[in-house]
mmCIF file of C-alpha atoms in Angstrom:
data_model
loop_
_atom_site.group_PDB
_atom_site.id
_atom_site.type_symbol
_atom_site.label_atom_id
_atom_site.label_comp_id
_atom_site.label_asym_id
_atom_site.label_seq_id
_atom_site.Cartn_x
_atom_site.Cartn_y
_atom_site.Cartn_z
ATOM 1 C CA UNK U 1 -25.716 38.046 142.792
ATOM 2 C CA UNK U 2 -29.422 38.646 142.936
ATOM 3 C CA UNK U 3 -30.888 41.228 140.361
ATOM 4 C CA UNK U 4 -33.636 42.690 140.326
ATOM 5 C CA UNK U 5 -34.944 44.363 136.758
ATOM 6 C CA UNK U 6 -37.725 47.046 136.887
ATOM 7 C CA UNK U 7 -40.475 46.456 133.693
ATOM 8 C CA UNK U 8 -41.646 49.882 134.011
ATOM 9 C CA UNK U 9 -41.747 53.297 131.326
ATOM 10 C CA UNK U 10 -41.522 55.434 134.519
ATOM 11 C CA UNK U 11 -43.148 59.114 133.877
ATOM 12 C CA UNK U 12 -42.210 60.384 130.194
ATOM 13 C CA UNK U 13 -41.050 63.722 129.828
ATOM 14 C CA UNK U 14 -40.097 64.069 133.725
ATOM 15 C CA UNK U 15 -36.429 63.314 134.800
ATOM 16 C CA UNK U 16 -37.689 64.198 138.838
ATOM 17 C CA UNK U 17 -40.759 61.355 138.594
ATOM 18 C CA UNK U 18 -38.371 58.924 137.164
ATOM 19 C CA UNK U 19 -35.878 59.139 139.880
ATOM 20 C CA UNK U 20 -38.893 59.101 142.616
ATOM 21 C CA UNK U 21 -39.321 55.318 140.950
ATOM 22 C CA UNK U 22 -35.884 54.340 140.684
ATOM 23 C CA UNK U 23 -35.468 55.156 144.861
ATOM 24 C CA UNK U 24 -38.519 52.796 145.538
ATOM 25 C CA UNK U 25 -38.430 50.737 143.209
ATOM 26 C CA UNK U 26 -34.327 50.363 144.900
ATOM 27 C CA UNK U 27 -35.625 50.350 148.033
ATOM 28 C CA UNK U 28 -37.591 47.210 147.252
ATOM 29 C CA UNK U 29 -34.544 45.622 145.244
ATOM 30 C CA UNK U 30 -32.403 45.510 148.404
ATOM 31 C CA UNK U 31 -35.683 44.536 150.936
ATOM 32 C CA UNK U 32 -35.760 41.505 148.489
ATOM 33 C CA UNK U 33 -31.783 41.057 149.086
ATOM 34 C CA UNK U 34 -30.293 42.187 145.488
ATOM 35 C CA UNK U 35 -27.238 43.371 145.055
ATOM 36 C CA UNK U 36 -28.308 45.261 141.700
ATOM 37 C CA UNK U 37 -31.230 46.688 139.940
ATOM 38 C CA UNK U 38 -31.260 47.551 136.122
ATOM 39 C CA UNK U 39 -33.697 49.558 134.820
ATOM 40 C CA UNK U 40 -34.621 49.850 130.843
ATOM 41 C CA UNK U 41 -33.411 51.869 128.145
ATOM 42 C CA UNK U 42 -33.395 55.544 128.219
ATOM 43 C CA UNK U 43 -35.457 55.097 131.620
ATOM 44 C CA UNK U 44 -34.472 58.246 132.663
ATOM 45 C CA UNK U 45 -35.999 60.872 130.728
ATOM 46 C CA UNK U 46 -38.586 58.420 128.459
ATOM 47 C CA UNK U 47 -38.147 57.014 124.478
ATOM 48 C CA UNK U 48 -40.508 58.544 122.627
ATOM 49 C CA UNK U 49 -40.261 62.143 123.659
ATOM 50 C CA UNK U 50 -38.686 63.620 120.297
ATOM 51 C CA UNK U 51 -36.758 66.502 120.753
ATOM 52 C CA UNK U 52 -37.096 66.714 124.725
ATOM 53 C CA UNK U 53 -34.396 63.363 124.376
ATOM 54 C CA UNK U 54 -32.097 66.314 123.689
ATOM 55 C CA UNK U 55 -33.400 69.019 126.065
ATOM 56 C CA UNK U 56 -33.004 66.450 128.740
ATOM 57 C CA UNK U 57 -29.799 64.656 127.932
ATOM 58 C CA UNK U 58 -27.039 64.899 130.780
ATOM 59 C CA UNK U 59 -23.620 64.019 131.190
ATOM 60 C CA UNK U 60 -22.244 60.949 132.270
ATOM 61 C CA UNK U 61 -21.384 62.953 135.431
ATOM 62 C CA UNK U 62 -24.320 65.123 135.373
ATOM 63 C CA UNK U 63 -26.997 66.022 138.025
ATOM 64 C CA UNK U 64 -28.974 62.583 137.899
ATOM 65 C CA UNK U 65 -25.922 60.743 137.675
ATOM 66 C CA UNK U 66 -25.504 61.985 141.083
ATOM 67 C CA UNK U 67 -28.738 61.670 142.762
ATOM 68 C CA UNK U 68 -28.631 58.053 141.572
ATOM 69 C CA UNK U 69 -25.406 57.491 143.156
ATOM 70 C CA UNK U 70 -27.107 58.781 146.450
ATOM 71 C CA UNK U 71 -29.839 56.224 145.873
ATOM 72 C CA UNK U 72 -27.731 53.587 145.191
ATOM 73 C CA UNK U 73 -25.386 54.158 148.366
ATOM 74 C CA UNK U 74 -28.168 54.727 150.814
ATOM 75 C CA UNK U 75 -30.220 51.953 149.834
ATOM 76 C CA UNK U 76 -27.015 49.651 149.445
ATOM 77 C CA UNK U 77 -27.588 48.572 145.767
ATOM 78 C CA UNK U 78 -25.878 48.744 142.670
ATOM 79 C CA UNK U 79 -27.851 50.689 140.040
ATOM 80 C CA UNK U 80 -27.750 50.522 136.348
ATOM 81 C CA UNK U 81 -29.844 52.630 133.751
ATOM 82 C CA UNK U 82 -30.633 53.917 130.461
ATOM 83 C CA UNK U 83 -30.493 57.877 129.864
ATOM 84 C CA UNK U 84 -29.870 60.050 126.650
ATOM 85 C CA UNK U 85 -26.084 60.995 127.801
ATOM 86 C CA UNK U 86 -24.789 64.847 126.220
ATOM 87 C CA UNK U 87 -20.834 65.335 124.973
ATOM 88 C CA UNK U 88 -20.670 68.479 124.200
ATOM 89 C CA UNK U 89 -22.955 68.911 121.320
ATOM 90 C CA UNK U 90 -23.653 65.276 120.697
ATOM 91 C CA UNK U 91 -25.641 62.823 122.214
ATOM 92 C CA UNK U 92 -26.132 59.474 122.690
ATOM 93 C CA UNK U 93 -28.471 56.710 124.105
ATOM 94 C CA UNK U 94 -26.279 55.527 127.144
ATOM 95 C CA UNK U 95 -26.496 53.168 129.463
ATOM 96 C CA UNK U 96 -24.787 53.604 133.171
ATOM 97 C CA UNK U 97 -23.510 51.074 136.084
ATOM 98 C CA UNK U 98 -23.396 53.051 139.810
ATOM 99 C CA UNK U 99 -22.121 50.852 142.505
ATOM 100 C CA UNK U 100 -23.538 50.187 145.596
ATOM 101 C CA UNK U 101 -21.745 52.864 147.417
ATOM 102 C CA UNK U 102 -22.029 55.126 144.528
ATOM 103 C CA UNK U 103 -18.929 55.002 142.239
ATOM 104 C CA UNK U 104 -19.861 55.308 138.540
ATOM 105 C CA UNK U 105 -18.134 51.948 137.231
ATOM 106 C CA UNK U 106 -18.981 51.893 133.787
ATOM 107 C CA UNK U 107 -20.676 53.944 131.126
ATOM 108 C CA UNK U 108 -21.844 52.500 127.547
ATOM 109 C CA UNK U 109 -22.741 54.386 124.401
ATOM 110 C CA UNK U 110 -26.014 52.240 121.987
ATOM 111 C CA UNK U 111 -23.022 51.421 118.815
ATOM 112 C CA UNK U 112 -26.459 50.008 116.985
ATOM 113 C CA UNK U 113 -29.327 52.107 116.899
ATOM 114 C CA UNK U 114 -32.362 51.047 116.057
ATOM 115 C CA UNK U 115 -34.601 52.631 113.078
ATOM 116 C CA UNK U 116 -35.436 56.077 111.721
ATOM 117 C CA UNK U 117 -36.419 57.580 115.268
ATOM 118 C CA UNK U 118 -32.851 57.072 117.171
ATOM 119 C CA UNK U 119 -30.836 57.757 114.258
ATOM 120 C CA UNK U 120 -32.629 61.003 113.697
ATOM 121 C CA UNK U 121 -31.821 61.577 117.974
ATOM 122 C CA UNK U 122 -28.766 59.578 118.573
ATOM 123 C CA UNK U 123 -24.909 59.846 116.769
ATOM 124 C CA UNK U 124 -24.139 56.073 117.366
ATOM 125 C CA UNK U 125 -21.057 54.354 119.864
ATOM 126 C CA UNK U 126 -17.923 52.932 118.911
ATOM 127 C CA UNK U 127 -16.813 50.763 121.717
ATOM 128 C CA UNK U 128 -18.392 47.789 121.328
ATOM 129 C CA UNK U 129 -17.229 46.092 125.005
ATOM 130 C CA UNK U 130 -17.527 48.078 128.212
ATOM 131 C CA UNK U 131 -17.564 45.971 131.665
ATOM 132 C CA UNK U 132 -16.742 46.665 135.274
ATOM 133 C CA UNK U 133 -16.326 43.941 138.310
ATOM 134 C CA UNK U 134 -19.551 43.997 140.347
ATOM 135 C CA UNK U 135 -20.358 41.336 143.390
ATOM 136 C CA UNK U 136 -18.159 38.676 142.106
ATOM 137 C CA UNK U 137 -19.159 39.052 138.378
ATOM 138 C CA UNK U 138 -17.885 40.624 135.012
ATOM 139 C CA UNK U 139 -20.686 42.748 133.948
ATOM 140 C CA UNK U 140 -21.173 44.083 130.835
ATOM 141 C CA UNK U 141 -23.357 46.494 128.941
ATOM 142 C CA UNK U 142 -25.171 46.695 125.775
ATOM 143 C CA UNK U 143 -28.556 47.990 124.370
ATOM 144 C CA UNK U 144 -31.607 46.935 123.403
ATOM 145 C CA UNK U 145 -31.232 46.482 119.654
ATOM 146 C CA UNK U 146 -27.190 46.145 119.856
ATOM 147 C CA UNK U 147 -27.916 42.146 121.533
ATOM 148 C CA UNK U 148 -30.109 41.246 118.208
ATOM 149 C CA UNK U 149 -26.008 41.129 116.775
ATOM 150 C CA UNK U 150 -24.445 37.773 117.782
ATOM 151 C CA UNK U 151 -21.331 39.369 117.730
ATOM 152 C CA UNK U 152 -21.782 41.765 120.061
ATOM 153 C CA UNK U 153 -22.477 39.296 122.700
ATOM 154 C CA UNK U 154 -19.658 36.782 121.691
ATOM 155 C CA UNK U 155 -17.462 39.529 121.897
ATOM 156 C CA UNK U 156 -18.423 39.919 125.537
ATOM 157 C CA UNK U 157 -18.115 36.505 125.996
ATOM 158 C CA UNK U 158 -14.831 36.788 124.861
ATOM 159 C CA UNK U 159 -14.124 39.177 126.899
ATOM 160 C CA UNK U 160 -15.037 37.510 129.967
ATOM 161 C CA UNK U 161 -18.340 39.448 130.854
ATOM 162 C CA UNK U 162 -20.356 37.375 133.392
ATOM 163 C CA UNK U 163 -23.763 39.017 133.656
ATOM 164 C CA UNK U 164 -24.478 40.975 130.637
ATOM 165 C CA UNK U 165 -27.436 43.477 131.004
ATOM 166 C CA UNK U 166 -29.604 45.074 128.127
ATOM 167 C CA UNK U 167 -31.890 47.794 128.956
ATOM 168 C CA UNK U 168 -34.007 47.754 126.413
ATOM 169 C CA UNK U 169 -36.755 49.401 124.321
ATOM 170 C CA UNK U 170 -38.661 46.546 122.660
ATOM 171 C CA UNK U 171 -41.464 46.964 120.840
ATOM 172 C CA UNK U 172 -44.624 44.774 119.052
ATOM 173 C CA UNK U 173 -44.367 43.029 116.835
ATOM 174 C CA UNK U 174 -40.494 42.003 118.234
ATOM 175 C CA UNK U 175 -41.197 40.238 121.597
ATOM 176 C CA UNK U 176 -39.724 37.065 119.600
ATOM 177 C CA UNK U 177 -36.579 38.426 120.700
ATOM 178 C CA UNK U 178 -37.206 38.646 124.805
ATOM 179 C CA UNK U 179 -38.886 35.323 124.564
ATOM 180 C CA UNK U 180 -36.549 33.424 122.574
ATOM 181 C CA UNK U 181 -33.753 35.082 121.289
ATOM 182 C CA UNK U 182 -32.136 36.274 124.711
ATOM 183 C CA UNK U 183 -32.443 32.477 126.163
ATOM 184 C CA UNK U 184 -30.484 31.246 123.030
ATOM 185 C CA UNK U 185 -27.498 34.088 123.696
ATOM 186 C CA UNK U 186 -27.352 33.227 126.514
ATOM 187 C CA UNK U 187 -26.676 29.847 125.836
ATOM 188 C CA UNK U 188 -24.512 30.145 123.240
ATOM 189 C CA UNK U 189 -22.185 32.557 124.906
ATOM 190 C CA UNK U 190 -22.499 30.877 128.401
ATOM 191 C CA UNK U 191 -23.236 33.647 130.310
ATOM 192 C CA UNK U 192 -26.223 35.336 132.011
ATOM 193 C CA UNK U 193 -28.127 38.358 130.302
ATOM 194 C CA UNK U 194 -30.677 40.590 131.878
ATOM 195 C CA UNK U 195 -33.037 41.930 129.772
ATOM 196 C CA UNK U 196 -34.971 44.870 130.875
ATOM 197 C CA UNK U 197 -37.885 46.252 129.098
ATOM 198 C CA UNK U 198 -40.390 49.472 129.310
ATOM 199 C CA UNK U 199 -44.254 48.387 129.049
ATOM 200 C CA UNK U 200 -47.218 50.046 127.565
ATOM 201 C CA UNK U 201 -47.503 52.830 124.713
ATOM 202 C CA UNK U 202 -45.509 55.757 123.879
ATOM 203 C CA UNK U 203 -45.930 58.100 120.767
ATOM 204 C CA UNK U 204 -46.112 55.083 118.276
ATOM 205 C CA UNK U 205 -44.583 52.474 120.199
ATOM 206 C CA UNK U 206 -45.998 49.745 121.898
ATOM 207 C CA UNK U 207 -43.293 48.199 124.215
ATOM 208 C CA UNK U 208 -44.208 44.589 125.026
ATOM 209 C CA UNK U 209 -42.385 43.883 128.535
ATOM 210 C CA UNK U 210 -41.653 40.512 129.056
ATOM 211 C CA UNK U 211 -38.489 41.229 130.846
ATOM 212 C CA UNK U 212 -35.853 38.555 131.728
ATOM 213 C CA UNK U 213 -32.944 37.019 133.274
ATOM 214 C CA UNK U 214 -31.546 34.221 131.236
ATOM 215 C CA UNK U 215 -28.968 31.432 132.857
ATOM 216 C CA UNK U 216 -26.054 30.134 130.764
ATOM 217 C CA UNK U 217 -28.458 26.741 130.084
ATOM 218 C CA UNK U 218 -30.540 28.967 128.272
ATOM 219 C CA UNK U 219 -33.511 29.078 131.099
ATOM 220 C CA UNK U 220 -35.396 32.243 132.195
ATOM 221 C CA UNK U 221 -34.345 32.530 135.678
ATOM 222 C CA UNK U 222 -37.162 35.025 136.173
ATOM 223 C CA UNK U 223 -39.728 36.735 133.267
ATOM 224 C CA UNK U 224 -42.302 39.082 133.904
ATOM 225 C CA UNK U 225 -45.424 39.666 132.030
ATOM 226 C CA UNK U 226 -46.843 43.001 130.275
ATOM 227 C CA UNK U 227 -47.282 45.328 133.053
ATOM 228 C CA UNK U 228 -44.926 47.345 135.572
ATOM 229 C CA UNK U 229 -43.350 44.711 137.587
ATOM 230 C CA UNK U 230 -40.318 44.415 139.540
ATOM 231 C CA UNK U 231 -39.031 40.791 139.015
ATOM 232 C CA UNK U 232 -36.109 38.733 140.717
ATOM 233 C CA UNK U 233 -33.374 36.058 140.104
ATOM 234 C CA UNK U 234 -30.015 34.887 140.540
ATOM 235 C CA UNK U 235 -26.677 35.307 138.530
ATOM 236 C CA UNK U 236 -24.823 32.639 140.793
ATOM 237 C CA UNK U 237 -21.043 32.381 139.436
ATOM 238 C CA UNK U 238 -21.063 28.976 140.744
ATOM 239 C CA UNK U 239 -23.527 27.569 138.201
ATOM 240 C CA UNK U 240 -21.844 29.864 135.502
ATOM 241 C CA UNK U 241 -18.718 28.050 136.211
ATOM 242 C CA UNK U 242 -20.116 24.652 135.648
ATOM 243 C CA UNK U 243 -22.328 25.331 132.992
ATOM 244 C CA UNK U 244 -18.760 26.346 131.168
ATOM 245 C CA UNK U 245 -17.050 23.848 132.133
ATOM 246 C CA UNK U 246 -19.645 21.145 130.422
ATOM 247 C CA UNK U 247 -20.754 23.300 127.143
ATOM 248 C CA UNK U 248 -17.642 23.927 125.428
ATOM 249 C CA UNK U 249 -18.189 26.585 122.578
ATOM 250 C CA UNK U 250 -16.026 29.206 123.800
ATOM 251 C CA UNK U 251 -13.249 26.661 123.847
ATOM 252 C CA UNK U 252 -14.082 24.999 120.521
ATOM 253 C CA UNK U 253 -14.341 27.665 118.475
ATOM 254 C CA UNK U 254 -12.145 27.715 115.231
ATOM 255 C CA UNK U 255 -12.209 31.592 114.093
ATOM 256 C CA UNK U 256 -9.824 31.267 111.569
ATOM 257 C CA UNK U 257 -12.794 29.742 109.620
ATOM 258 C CA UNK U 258 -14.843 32.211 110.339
ATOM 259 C CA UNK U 259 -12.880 35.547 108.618
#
C-alpha cells in the first residue's frame, strides 16, 4: 500500500487551516497513487498551544472527525491523524484511522506521555494495541513517545500489526530516534512503521522532521528532511512476508525467560 506522510505543523491554534492542509495535502496523496496519508501528532489543533489543547479537543466522533471523513471519501484515501480527543471531562492526545470511504476504523489514546507539558494536558491511555484491516495490511497505532518502549511495538508485532504508524511530536535534541531508532523497530519486530513528524518551532519546542517509512530489513523506504514535505513509499505485504519468513525473532522468542 503506498503511504504518503505529511512533515508539516499545519497552522497552530486553527482547527479550519489545518483541515484546508489535510484536503490538499490528500489530494496530492492519491494524485501520487496512495492508498493512505498519516499526518503527525496532535496535527489537528497544534502541540504547543497550552490550554487551547483543551478548548479545542473534540470527540472521536466530533465535527472534524467528520469533515475528515468527507476528505478522505472524496479524494479516495485513507486518512490518519493526531488530535487532542474530549470524553466527557477528560482528554487525551489521540490518534485516528478514517478509511477511504470514510468509516472511522480505529481510534488510539497516547498510554505514554511524554514530559511535564502533556502530563499537565493529557490523562494517559490504557490500551496499549489498537489496529484495524486497511488495503491488505494490519495497521496499528501508537504515538510519538509510546514507540521509544520496545514493548509497545513487540506487542503489536505480536499482535499481527503490519504497518504500524506513529504520528509524532519529536523534538531536538531526540532526532536519534527518527534516524535510528525507528529503522531498528522495525527490524526487530518485522514490520513496517511510519513515522510522521511536525517541523519547525513551537512555544519551546523545536521539532526536527525527518519523517520516515521504515521496511521490515530495517531500511528507510522514504525520509524527508527538515521542512514541510509530503514524502512517499511502499508497505508491500509481499516483501513483509518474506522478510518474516527469513528473520525469525518472532518465532524464536523464548518469553518464559523473559518474566
Amino acid at each position: 500500500m503506498r503511504t504518503a506522510l505529511l512533515q508539516s505543523s499545519g497552522r497552530p491554534g486553527s482547527v479550519v487551516e489545518n483541515l484546508k492542509v489535510l484536503d490538499e495535502a490528500a489530494g496530492r496523496a492519491a494524485a501520487a497513487g496512495a492508498g493512505l496519508l498519516v499526518a503527525p501528532e496532535l496535527f489537528l489543533t497544534g502541540y504547543a498551544i497550552g490550554d487551547d489543547l483543551a478548548r479545542l479537543a473534540e470527540p472521536a466522533a466530533g465535527d472534524s472527525a467528520d469533515a475528515i471523513a468527507e476528505l478522505a471519501a472524496r479524494h479516495g484515501v485513507a486518512v490518519a491523524y493526531g488530535y487532542p480527543e474530549r470524553s466527557g471531562d477528560t482528554v487525551y492526545n489521540a490518534a485516528q484511522l478514517i478509511s477511504a470511504d470514510g468509516t472511522r476504523l480505529a481510534n488510539y489514546r497516547k498510554t505514554h506521555l511524554f514530559g511535564r507539558f502533556e502530563q499537565d494536558h493529557f490523562v494517559p491511555g490504557e490500551q496499549p494495541v489498537v489496529q484495524a484491516e486497511l488495503g491488505g495490511l494490519t495497521v496499528g497505532l501508537l504515538i510519538c513517545y509510546d514507540v521509544e518502549f520496545p514493548e509497545n511495538v513487540r506487542a503489536h508485532a505480536l499482535a499481527g500489526t503490519d504497518l504500524l504508524l506513529v504520528p509524532t511530536a519529536q523534538m531536538h535534541p531526540f532526532q536519534f530516534v527518527a534516524e535510528s531508532m525507528i529503522p531498528v523497530r522495525a527490524f526487530e519486530n518485522q514490520l513496517y512503521v511510519a513515522y510522521v513528524n511536525r517541523v519547525g518551532h513551537e512555544g519551546e519546542f523545536e521539532f526536527v522532521g525527518l519523517s520516515t517509512l521504515a521496511g521490515p530489513d530495517g531500511v528507510a523506504r522514504a525520509r524527508a528532511g527538515r521542512g514541510e514535505e509530503l514524502v512517499l513509499a511502499d508497505a508491500d505485504p509481499v516483501a513483509l512476508a518474506a522478510s518474516r519468513e527469513a528473520n525469525p525473532y518472532l518465532r524464536e522468542r523464548r518469553p518464559e525467560l523473559y518474566v
